[in-house]
Tab-separated table of C-alpha atoms in Angstrom:
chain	number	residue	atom	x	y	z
Q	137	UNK	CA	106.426	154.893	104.189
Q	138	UNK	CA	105.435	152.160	106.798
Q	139	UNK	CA	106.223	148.704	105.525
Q	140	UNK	CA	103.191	146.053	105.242
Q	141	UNK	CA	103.284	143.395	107.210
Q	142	UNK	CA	102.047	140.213	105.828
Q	143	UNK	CA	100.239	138.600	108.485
Q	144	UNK	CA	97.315	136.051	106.039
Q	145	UNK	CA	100.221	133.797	104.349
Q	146	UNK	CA	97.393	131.514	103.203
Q	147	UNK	CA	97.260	133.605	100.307
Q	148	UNK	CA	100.822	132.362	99.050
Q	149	UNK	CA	99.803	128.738	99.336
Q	150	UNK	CA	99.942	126.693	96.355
Q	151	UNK	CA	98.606	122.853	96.114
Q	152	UNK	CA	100.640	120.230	94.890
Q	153	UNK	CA	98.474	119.540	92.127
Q	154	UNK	CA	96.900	122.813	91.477
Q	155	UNK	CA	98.710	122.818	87.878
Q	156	UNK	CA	96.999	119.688	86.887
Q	157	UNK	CA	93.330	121.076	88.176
Q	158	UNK	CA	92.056	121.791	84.713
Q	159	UNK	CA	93.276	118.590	82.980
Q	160	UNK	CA	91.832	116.610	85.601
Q	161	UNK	CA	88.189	118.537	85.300
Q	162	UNK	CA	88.560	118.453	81.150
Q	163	UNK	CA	89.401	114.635	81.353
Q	164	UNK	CA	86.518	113.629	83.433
Q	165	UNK	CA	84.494	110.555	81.967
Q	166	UNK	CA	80.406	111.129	82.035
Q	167	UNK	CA	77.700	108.312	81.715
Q	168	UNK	CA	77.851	105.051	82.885
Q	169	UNK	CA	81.379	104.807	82.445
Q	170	UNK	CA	81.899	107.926	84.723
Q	171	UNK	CA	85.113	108.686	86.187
Q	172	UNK	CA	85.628	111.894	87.807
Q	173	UNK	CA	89.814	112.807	89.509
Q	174	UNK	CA	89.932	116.152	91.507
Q	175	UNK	CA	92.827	117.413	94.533
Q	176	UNK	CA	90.719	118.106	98.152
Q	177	UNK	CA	94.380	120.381	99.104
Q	178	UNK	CA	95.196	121.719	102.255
Q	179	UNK	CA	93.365	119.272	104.806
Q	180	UNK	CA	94.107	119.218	107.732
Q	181	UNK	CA	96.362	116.417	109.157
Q	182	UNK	CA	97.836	115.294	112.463
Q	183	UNK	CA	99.798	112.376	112.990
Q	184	UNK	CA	98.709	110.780	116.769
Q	185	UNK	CA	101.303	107.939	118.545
Q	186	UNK	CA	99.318	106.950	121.486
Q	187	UNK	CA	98.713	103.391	123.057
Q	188	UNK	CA	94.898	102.609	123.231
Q	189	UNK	CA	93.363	102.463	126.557
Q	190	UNK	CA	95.910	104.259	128.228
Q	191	UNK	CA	95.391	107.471	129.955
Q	192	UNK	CA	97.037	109.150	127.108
Q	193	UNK	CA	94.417	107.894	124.683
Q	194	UNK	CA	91.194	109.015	126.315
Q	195	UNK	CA	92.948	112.162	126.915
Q	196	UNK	CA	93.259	112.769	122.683
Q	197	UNK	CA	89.667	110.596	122.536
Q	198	UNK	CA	88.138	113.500	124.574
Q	199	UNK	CA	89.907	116.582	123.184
Q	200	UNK	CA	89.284	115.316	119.418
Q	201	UNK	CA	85.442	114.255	119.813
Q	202	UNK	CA	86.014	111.184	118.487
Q	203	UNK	CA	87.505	107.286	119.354
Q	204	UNK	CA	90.224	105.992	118.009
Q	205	UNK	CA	89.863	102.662	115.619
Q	206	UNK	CA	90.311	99.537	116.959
Q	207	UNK	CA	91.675	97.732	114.264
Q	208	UNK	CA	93.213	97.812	110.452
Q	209	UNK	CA	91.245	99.394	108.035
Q	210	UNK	CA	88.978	101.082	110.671
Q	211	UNK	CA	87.934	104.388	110.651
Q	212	UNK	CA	86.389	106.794	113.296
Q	213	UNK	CA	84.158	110.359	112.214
Q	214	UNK	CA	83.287	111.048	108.816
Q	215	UNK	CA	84.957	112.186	105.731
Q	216	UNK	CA	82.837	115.701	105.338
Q	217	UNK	CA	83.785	116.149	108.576
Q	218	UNK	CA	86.983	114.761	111.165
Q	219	UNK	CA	87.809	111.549	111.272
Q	220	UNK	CA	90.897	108.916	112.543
Q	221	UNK	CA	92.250	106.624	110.195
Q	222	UNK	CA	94.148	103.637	111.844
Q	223	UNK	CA	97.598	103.144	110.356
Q	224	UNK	CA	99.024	101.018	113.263
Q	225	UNK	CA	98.701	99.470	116.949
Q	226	UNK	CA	99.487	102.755	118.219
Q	227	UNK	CA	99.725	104.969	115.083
Q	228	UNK	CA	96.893	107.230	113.895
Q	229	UNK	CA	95.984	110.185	111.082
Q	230	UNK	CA	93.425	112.758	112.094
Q	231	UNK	CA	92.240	114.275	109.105
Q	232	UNK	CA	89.886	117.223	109.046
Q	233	UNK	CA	88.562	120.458	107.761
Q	234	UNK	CA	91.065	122.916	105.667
Q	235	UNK	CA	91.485	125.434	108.096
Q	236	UNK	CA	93.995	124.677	110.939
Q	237	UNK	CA	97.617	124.965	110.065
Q	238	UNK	CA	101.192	125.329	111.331
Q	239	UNK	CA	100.084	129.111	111.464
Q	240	UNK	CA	98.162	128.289	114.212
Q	241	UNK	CA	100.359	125.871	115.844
Q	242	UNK	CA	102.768	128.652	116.336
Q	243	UNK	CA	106.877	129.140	115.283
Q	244	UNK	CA	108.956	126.638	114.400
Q	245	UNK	CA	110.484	125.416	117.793
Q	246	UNK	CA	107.004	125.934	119.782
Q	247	UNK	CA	106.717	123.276	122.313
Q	248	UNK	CA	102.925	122.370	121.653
Q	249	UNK	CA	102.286	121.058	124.513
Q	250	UNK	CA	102.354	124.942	125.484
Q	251	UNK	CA	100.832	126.265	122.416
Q	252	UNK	CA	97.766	128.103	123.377
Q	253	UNK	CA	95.319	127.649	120.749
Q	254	UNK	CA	91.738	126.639	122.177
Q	255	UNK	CA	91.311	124.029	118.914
Q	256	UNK	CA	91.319	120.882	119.866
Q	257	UNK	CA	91.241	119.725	116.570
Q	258	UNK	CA	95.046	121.335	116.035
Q	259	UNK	CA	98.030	119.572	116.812
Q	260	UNK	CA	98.635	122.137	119.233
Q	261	UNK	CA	95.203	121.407	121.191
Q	262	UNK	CA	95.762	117.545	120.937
Q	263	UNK	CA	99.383	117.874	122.404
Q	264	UNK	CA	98.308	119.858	125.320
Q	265	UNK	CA	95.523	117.110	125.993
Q	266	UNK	CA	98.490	114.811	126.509
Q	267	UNK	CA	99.971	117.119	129.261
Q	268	UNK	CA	102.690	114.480	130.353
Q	269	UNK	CA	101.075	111.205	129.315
Q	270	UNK	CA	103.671	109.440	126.815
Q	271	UNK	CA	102.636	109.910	123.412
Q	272	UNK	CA	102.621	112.418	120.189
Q	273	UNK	CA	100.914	114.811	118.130
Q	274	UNK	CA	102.346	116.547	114.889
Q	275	UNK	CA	100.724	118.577	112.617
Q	276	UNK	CA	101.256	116.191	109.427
Q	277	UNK	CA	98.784	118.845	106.825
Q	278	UNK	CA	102.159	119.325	104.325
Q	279	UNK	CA	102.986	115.708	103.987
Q	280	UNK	CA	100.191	114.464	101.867
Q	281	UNK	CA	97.894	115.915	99.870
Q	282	UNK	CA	94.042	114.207	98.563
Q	283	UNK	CA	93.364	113.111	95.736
Q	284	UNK	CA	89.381	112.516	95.433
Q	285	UNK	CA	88.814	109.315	92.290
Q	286	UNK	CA	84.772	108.904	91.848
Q	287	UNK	CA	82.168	107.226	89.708
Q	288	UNK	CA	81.050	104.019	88.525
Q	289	UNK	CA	84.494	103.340	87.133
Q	290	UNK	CA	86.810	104.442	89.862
Q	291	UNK	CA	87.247	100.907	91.284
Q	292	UNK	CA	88.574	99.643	87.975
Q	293	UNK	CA	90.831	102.386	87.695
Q	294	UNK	CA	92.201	101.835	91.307
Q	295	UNK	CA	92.320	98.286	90.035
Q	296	UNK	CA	94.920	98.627	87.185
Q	297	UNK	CA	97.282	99.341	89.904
Q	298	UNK	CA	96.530	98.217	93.468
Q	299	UNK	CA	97.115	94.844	94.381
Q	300	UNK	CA	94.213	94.991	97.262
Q	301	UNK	CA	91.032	93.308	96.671
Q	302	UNK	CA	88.744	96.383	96.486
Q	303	UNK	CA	85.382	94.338	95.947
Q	304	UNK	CA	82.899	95.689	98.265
Q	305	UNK	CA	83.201	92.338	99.954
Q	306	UNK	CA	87.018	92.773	101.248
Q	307	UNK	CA	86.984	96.692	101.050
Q	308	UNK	CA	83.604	97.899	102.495
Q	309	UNK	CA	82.604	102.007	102.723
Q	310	UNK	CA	84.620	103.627	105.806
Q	311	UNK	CA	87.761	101.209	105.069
Q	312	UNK	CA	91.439	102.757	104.625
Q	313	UNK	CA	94.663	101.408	104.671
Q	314	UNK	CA	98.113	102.124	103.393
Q	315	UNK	CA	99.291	100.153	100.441
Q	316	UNK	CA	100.996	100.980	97.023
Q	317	UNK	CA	99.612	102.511	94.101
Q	318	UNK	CA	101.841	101.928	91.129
Q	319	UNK	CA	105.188	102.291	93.000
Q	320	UNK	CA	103.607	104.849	95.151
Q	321	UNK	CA	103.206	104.786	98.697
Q	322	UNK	CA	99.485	105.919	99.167
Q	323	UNK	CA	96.806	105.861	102.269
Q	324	UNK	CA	93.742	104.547	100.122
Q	325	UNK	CA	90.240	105.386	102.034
Q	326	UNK	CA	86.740	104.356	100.335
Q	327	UNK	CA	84.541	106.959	101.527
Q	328	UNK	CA	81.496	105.899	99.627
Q	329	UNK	CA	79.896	103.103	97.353
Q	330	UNK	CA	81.394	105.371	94.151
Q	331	UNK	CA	84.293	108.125	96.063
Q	332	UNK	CA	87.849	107.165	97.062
Q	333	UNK	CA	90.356	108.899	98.525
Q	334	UNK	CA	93.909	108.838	97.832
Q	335	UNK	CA	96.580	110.550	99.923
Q	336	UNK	CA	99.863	110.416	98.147
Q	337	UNK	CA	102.994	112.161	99.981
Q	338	UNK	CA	103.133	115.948	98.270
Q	339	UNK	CA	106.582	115.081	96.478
Q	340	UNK	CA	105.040	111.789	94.862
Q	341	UNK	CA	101.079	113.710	93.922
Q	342	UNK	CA	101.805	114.578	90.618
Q	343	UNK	CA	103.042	111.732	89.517
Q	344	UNK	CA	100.021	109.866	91.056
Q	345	UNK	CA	97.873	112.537	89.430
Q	346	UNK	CA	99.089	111.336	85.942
Q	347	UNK	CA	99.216	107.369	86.545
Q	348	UNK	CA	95.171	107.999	87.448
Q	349	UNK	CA	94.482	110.293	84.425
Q	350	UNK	CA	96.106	107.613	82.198
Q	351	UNK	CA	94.547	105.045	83.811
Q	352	UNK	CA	91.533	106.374	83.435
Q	353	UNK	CA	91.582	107.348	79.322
Q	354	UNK	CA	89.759	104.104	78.247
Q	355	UNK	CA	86.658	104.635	79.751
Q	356	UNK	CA	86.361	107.841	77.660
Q	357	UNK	CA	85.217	105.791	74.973
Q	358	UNK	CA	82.516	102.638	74.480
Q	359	UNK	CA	83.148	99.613	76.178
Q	360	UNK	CA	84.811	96.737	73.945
Q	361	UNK	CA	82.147	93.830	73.900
């Protein structure tokens, strides 16, 4: 008998937090004290190094669709979509649709700048867009995982343990940055007046999982006057 050859290994994936989905949907807060926590897994993520206005840059600018951020907390695209968070002078996170993966960037070893995916939206496509220009593309979609926090309480609940002012004032709609969450290392993105997203590292989700689910247990029940 012929052996099978699995060829879809998407099928074997498992999320860093897909353990925790139910708890999170059971301890979701309705009314006016809302709070909703939910894992967006398997986005994908490449990590650019490219000096704006080079040759390099409007090389990835023009294979990705999209600018790159000027500035801290600045972010290109849209969240239901692709977008480019800036992380640094010369540092960047695409982050887009589930769908693109290392199984498309080809075997470990590949030089991408070779690979010959047509997606420009792969780190495969944006490293060939480079050619020889200095600069780097890596597919970063393991690394981090998304947590999605939502609802009229999710800013207090951010609040407990982020030492950014997140007032709408000092952290408007379309702002990210990387700061600490607890002790955790996160990239913190405000993607509406009422939706955040947090992007722990994989190894660290769970335990940001569970500092947000605590956090948010008090708003389960009536405001103290």
């Amino acid at each position: 008998m012929a052996e099978q050859l699995l060829t879809d290994t998407t099928t074997l994936r498992r999320s860093p937090l897909a353990h925790l989905a139910q708890q999170m949907h059971e301890q979701t807060v309705m009314g006016e004290r809302g709070v909703a926590l939910r894992e967006i897994p398997f986005l994908t993520m490449v990590g650019l190094r490219v000096m704006p206005g080079t040759p390099a840059a409007e090389a990835v600018t023009a294979t990705a669709g999209l600018p790159l951020p000027v500035g801290h907390g600045q972010v290109t695209g849209a969240p239901d979509g692709t977008a480019i968070l800036w992380l640094g002078p010369d540092e960047f996170l695409l982050v887009g649709p589930e769908g693109v993966g290392p199984a498309e960037v080809g075997p470990t070893g590949t030089d991408l700048r070779k690979a010959g995916t047509d997606d420009a939206g792969t780190a495969a496509g944006l490293a060939r867009a480079l050619g020889t220009e200095p600069g780097q593309a890596v597919d970063l979609s393991a690394n981090r995982t998304t947590l999605e926090l939502s609802g009229p309480s999710a800013r207090a609940v951010l609040e407990k343990s982020c030492h950014l002012d997140l007032h709408p004032r000092a952290f408007a709609v379309g702002t990210a940055v990387a700061t600490t969450l607890g002790p955790v290392q996160v990239l913190l993105w405000r993607t509406s007046e009422l939706t955040w997203r947090i992007m722990p590292r994989a190894s660290f989700a769970e335990y940001t999982a569970r500092w947000l689910l605590d956090a948010m247990t008090e708003f389960a029940s009536p405001e103290v006057p």
